[in-house]
Amino acid sequence: MGFRKPRNSVLGVELAGEVTAIGKEVKQFKLGDQVYAINGLSFGAHAQYICLSEEDPVALKPLNATYEEAAAIPFGGTTALYFLRKGNIKRGMNVLIYGASGAVGTAAVQLAKYFGAEVTGLCSTTNVEFAKSLGAEHVIDYMKEDFTKTSQRYDLILDAVGKVSKGQCRHLLAPNGTYVTVEGQGIARVTAKDLLLLKELMEAGEMQAVIDRRYALEQIQEAYRYVETGRKREMS
């Protein structure tokens, strides 16, 4: 994100931890609060400490979540929330989630269910049962079936990985149906209210964190190598 070198050499956009210091004007948080946050393109979350404004997307973490589980929620959760809203998600909709086993997709399946939609997830063979466990009523295994040839029509198609075009999906849309993708349609705008909603859903048992593998901070290079394989779900 810089011209001659990285603007911020410390990567990481989502985090969870304990408040160890506060500014004298801070009103919403106190020392010892357990919080989680998403720092977006400011990065800096892959560290022991980070400085945030109380105006940033930061909130008390879910009471029933560990720090690892809380840290696994903000990026996928807020991104899925943003694009589902962009697609005008409503109760009773028939929704297809392309990439239902990734960070955004796993959150999208759960959130679409929360909004009252009938959800079809699209993923690989190894993740079919996993997608069902998250709430997808129907699952298409792209390794065995060409989803573009289904006779089903969808009110909303969310490409959660940026790998399918609108042209490929147009004939799958119901009249007035909507296609949205995480690829090239802008960065999700996130607020603390979004984190509070995700917190409430986790505490109510309507949403769960998905963690594929765990890495210590000093293993961050190995973590990124795994992410770049394109096979990860979510990590902490």
CSV table of C-alpha atoms in Angstrom, one decimal:
chain,number,residue,atom,x,y,z
A,1,MET,CA,0.0,0.0,0.0
A,2,GLY,CA,3.0,2.3,-0.3
A,3,PHE,CA,4.9,3.8,-3.3
A,4,ARG,CA,8.5,2.7,-2.5
A,5,LYS,CA,7.9,0.4,0.5
A,6,PRO,CA,4.9,-0.9,2.5
A,7,ARG,CA,3.1,1.9,4.2
A,8,ASN,CA,2.8,-0.3,7.3
A,9,SER,CA,5.3,-3.1,7.7
A,10,VAL,CA,3.1,-4.9,10.3
A,11,LEU,CA,0.2,-6.7,8.6
A,12,GLY,CA,-3.0,-8.0,10.1
A,13,VAL,CA,-6.5,-6.5,10.0
A,14,GLU,CA,-8.5,-8.3,12.7
A,15,LEU,CA,-7.6,-8.8,16.4
A,16,ALA,CA,-8.8,-9.6,19.9
A,17,GLY,CA,-7.2,-8.7,23.2
A,18,GLU,CA,-7.3,-6.8,26.5
A,19,VAL,CA,-7.2,-3.1,26.9
A,20,THR,CA,-4.0,-2.2,28.7
A,21,ALA,CA,-4.0,1.6,28.4
A,22,ILE,CA,-6.6,4.3,27.5
A,23,GLY,CA,-6.5,8.0,26.7
A,24,LYS,CA,-7.9,10.4,29.1
A,25,GLU,CA,-10.8,11.3,26.8
A,26,VAL,CA,-11.9,7.6,26.3
A,27,LYS,CA,-15.5,7.0,27.5
A,28,GLN,CA,-16.5,3.7,26.0
A,29,PHE,CA,-13.8,1.4,27.3
A,30,LYS,CA,-11.8,0.8,30.4
A,31,LEU,CA,-8.7,-1.0,31.5
A,32,GLY,CA,-9.1,-4.7,31.4
A,33,ASP,CA,-11.9,-4.7,28.9
A,34,GLN,CA,-11.8,-7.7,26.5
A,35,VAL,CA,-12.3,-6.4,23.0
A,36,TYR,CA,-12.2,-7.4,19.4
A,37,ALA,CA,-11.7,-5.2,16.3
A,38,ILE,CA,-11.0,-4.8,12.7
A,39,ASN,CA,-8.4,-2.3,11.6
A,40,GLY,CA,-8.8,-2.5,7.8
A,41,LEU,CA,-6.2,-1.0,5.6
A,42,SER,CA,-4.4,0.5,8.5
A,43,PHE,CA,-3.2,-3.0,9.3
A,44,GLY,CA,-0.9,-3.5,12.4
A,45,ALA,CA,-2.9,-6.4,14.0
A,46,HIS,CA,-0.1,-9.0,13.8
A,47,ALA,CA,1.6,-7.7,16.9
A,48,GLN,CA,1.5,-7.8,20.7
A,49,TYR,CA,0.1,-4.3,21.0
A,50,ILE,CA,-1.9,-2.0,18.8
A,51,CYS,CA,-3.3,1.6,19.3
A,52,LEU,CA,-6.9,2.2,18.2
A,53,SER,CA,-9.3,5.0,18.5
A,54,GLU,CA,-12.6,4.3,20.3
A,55,GLU,CA,-14.2,5.6,17.1
A,56,ASP,CA,-12.7,2.7,15.2
A,57,PRO,CA,-14.7,-0.6,14.6
A,58,VAL,CA,-13.9,-2.0,18.0
A,59,ALA,CA,-16.3,-3.6,20.5
A,60,LEU,CA,-16.4,-5.8,23.6
A,61,LYS,CA,-15.8,-9.3,22.4
A,62,PRO,CA,-18.5,-12.0,22.7
A,63,LEU,CA,-18.7,-13.3,26.2
A,64,ASN,CA,-18.8,-16.9,25.1
A,65,ALA,CA,-15.8,-16.6,22.7
A,66,THR,CA,-12.1,-17.1,23.3
A,67,TYR,CA,-9.7,-14.5,22.0
A,68,GLU,CA,-8.9,-16.8,19.1
A,69,GLU,CA,-12.6,-17.3,18.2
A,70,ALA,CA,-13.2,-13.5,18.5
A,71,ALA,CA,-10.3,-12.7,16.3
A,72,ALA,CA,-11.6,-15.1,13.6
A,73,ILE,CA,-14.9,-13.3,13.2
A,74,PRO,CA,-14.4,-9.6,12.2
A,75,PHE,CA,-13.1,-9.8,8.7
A,76,GLY,CA,-15.3,-12.5,7.3
A,77,GLY,CA,-18.3,-11.4,9.4
A,78,THR,CA,-18.2,-7.8,8.5
A,79,THR,CA,-17.4,-8.4,4.8
A,80,ALA,CA,-20.3,-10.9,4.5
A,81,LEU,CA,-22.6,-8.5,6.3
A,82,TYR,CA,-21.7,-5.7,4.0
A,83,PHE,CA,-22.2,-7.6,0.8
A,84,LEU,CA,-25.4,-9.3,1.9
A,85,ARG,CA,-26.8,-5.9,2.7
A,86,LYS,CA,-25.6,-4.7,-0.6
A,87,GLY,CA,-27.6,-7.5,-2.2
A,88,ASN,CA,-30.7,-6.3,-0.2
A,89,ILE,CA,-31.0,-9.6,1.7
A,90,LYS,CA,-34.5,-10.2,3.0
A,91,ARG,CA,-36.4,-13.0,4.7
A,92,GLY,CA,-37.7,-15.7,2.3
A,93,MET,CA,-35.0,-15.1,-0.3
A,94,ASN,CA,-33.3,-18.0,-2.1
A,95,VAL,CA,-29.6,-17.3,-1.8
A,96,LEU,CA,-26.5,-18.9,-3.3
A,97,ILE,CA,-23.2,-18.5,-1.6
A,98,TYR,CA,-20.3,-19.2,-3.9
A,99,GLY,CA,-17.3,-20.2,-1.8
A,100,ALA,CA,-19.3,-21.3,1.3
A,101,SER,CA,-16.3,-22.7,3.2
A,102,GLY,CA,-14.0,-19.6,3.2
A,103,ALA,CA,-13.7,-16.9,5.7
A,104,VAL,CA,-16.4,-14.7,4.1
A,105,GLY,CA,-18.5,-17.6,2.9
A,106,THR,CA,-18.8,-19.3,6.3
A,107,ALA,CA,-20.0,-16.1,7.8
A,108,ALA,CA,-22.3,-15.4,4.8
A,109,VAL,CA,-24.0,-18.8,5.2
A,110,GLN,CA,-24.7,-18.1,8.9
A,111,LEU,CA,-25.8,-14.5,8.4
A,112,ALA,CA,-28.0,-15.3,5.5
A,113,LYS,CA,-29.8,-17.8,7.7
A,114,TYR,CA,-30.1,-15.2,10.4
A,115,PHE,CA,-31.8,-12.9,7.9
A,116,GLY,CA,-34.3,-15.6,7.1
A,117,ALA,CA,-33.0,-16.7,3.7
A,118,GLU,CA,-33.0,-20.3,2.2
A,119,VAL,CA,-29.3,-20.9,1.6
A,120,THR,CA,-27.5,-22.9,-1.0
A,121,GLY,CA,-23.7,-23.2,-0.4
A,122,LEU,CA,-21.2,-24.0,-3.1
A,123,CYS,CA,-17.9,-25.6,-2.0
A,124,SER,CA,-15.6,-28.6,-2.6
A,125,THR,CA,-16.4,-32.2,-1.6
A,126,THR,CA,-14.5,-32.1,1.7
A,127,ASN,CA,-16.6,-29.1,2.9
A,128,VAL,CA,-20.1,-30.3,1.9
A,129,GLU,CA,-21.1,-31.5,5.4
A,130,PHE,CA,-19.3,-28.6,7.0
A,131,ALA,CA,-21.4,-26.1,5.0
A,132,LYS,CA,-24.5,-28.0,6.0
A,133,SER,CA,-23.5,-27.7,9.7
A,134,LEU,CA,-23.3,-24.0,9.3
A,135,GLY,CA,-27.0,-23.9,8.2
A,136,ALA,CA,-27.0,-24.3,4.4
A,137,GLU,CA,-30.1,-26.2,3.4
A,138,HIS,CA,-28.6,-27.2,0.1
A,139,VAL,CA,-25.0,-27.7,-0.9
A,140,ILE,CA,-23.5,-27.9,-4.4
A,141,ASP,CA,-20.2,-29.8,-4.7
A,142,TYR,CA,-18.4,-28.0,-7.5
A,143,MET,CA,-16.1,-30.9,-7.9
A,144,LYS,CA,-19.0,-33.1,-9.0
A,145,GLU,CA,-21.6,-30.7,-10.4
A,146,ASP,CA,-21.5,-27.7,-12.7
A,147,PHE,CA,-23.6,-25.2,-10.7
A,148,THR,CA,-24.2,-23.1,-13.8
A,149,LYS,CA,-26.4,-25.9,-15.2
A,150,THR,CA,-28.8,-26.1,-12.2
A,151,SER,CA,-32.4,-25.3,-12.9
A,152,GLN,CA,-32.7,-23.4,-9.6
A,153,ARG,CA,-33.1,-19.7,-9.6
A,154,TYR,CA,-31.8,-17.4,-6.9
A,155,ASP,CA,-32.9,-14.0,-5.6
A,156,LEU,CA,-29.3,-13.3,-4.5
A,157,ILE,CA,-26.0,-14.7,-5.5
A,158,LEU,CA,-23.0,-13.8,-3.4
A,159,ASP,CA,-19.5,-14.6,-4.8
A,160,ALA,CA,-17.6,-14.8,-1.6
A,161,VAL,CA,-14.2,-15.5,-3.2
A,162,GLY,CA,-14.2,-13.4,-6.4
A,163,LYS,CA,-14.0,-16.3,-8.8
A,164,VAL,CA,-17.2,-16.3,-10.7
A,165,SER,CA,-18.5,-13.5,-13.0
A,166,LYS,CA,-21.9,-12.0,-13.3
A,167,GLY,CA,-22.1,-13.3,-16.8
A,168,GLN,CA,-21.7,-16.9,-15.6
A,169,CYS,CA,-24.5,-16.3,-13.1
A,170,ARG,CA,-27.0,-14.1,-14.9
A,171,HIS,CA,-29.2,-17.0,-16.1
A,172,LEU,CA,-29.3,-18.3,-12.5
A,173,LEU,CA,-30.9,-15.1,-11.2
A,174,ALA,CA,-34.6,-14.9,-10.5
A,175,PRO,CA,-36.5,-11.9,-12.0
A,176,ASN,CA,-35.1,-8.9,-10.2
A,177,GLY,CA,-32.4,-11.1,-8.7
A,178,THR,CA,-29.1,-9.6,-7.6
A,179,TYR,CA,-25.5,-10.7,-8.0
A,180,VAL,CA,-22.7,-9.3,-5.8
A,181,THR,CA,-19.1,-10.2,-5.5
A,182,VAL,CA,-16.2,-9.4,-3.1
A,183,GLU,CA,-14.0,-8.9,-6.2
A,184,GLY,CA,-13.8,-5.3,-7.4
A,185,GLN,CA,-16.9,-4.0,-5.8
A,186,GLY,CA,-15.2,-1.9,-3.2
A,187,ILE,CA,-14.0,-2.4,0.4
A,188,ALA,CA,-16.6,-3.3,3.0
A,189,ARG,CA,-17.4,-0.3,5.1
A,190,VAL,CA,-17.4,-1.4,8.7
A,191,THR,CA,-18.7,0.2,11.9
A,192,ALA,CA,-18.7,-0.8,15.6
A,193,LYS,CA,-22.4,-1.6,15.2
A,194,ASP,CA,-21.5,-4.4,12.9
A,195,LEU,CA,-19.2,-5.9,15.5
A,196,LEU,CA,-21.9,-5.5,18.2
A,197,LEU,CA,-24.4,-7.4,15.9
A,198,LEU,CA,-21.8,-10.2,15.4
A,199,LYS,CA,-21.2,-10.3,19.2
A,200,GLU,CA,-25.0,-10.7,19.8
A,201,LEU,CA,-25.3,-13.4,17.3
A,202,MET,CA,-22.3,-15.4,18.7
A,203,GLU,CA,-23.7,-15.0,22.3
A,204,ALA,CA,-27.1,-16.2,21.1
A,205,GLY,CA,-25.6,-19.3,19.4
A,206,GLU,CA,-26.6,-18.1,16.0
A,207,MET,CA,-23.1,-17.7,14.7
A,208,GLN,CA,-19.8,-19.6,15.3
A,209,ALA,CA,-16.2,-18.8,14.6
A,210,VAL,CA,-14.5,-21.1,12.1
A,211,ILE,CA,-10.8,-21.8,12.7
A,212,ASP,CA,-8.9,-24.1,10.3
A,213,ARG,CA,-5.4,-23.9,11.8
A,214,ARG,CA,-3.7,-22.0,14.6
A,215,TYR,CA,-0.3,-20.4,14.4
A,216,ALA,CA,1.9,-18.7,17.0
A,217,LEU,CA,3.0,-15.2,16.1
A,218,GLU,CA,6.5,-16.3,15.2
A,219,GLN,CA,5.0,-18.7,12.7
A,220,ILE,CA,3.3,-15.9,10.7
A,221,GLN,CA,5.2,-16.7,7.5
A,222,GLU,CA,4.0,-20.3,7.5
A,223,ALA,CA,0.4,-19.0,8.1
A,224,TYR,CA,0.6,-16.8,5.0
A,225,ARG,CA,2.0,-19.6,2.9
A,226,TYR,CA,-1.0,-21.7,3.8
A,227,VAL,CA,-3.4,-18.8,3.1
A,228,GLU,CA,-1.8,-18.4,-0.4
A,229,THR,CA,-2.7,-22.0,-1.3
A,230,GLY,CA,-6.3,-20.9,-1.5
A,231,ARG,CA,-7.5,-23.8,0.6
A,232,LYS,CA,-7.9,-22.3,4.1
A,233,ARG,CA,-11.2,-21.7,5.9
A,234,GLU,CA,-10.3,-19.2,8.6
A,235,MET,CA,-7.3,-19.0,10.9
A,236,SER,CA,-6.2,-17.5,14.2
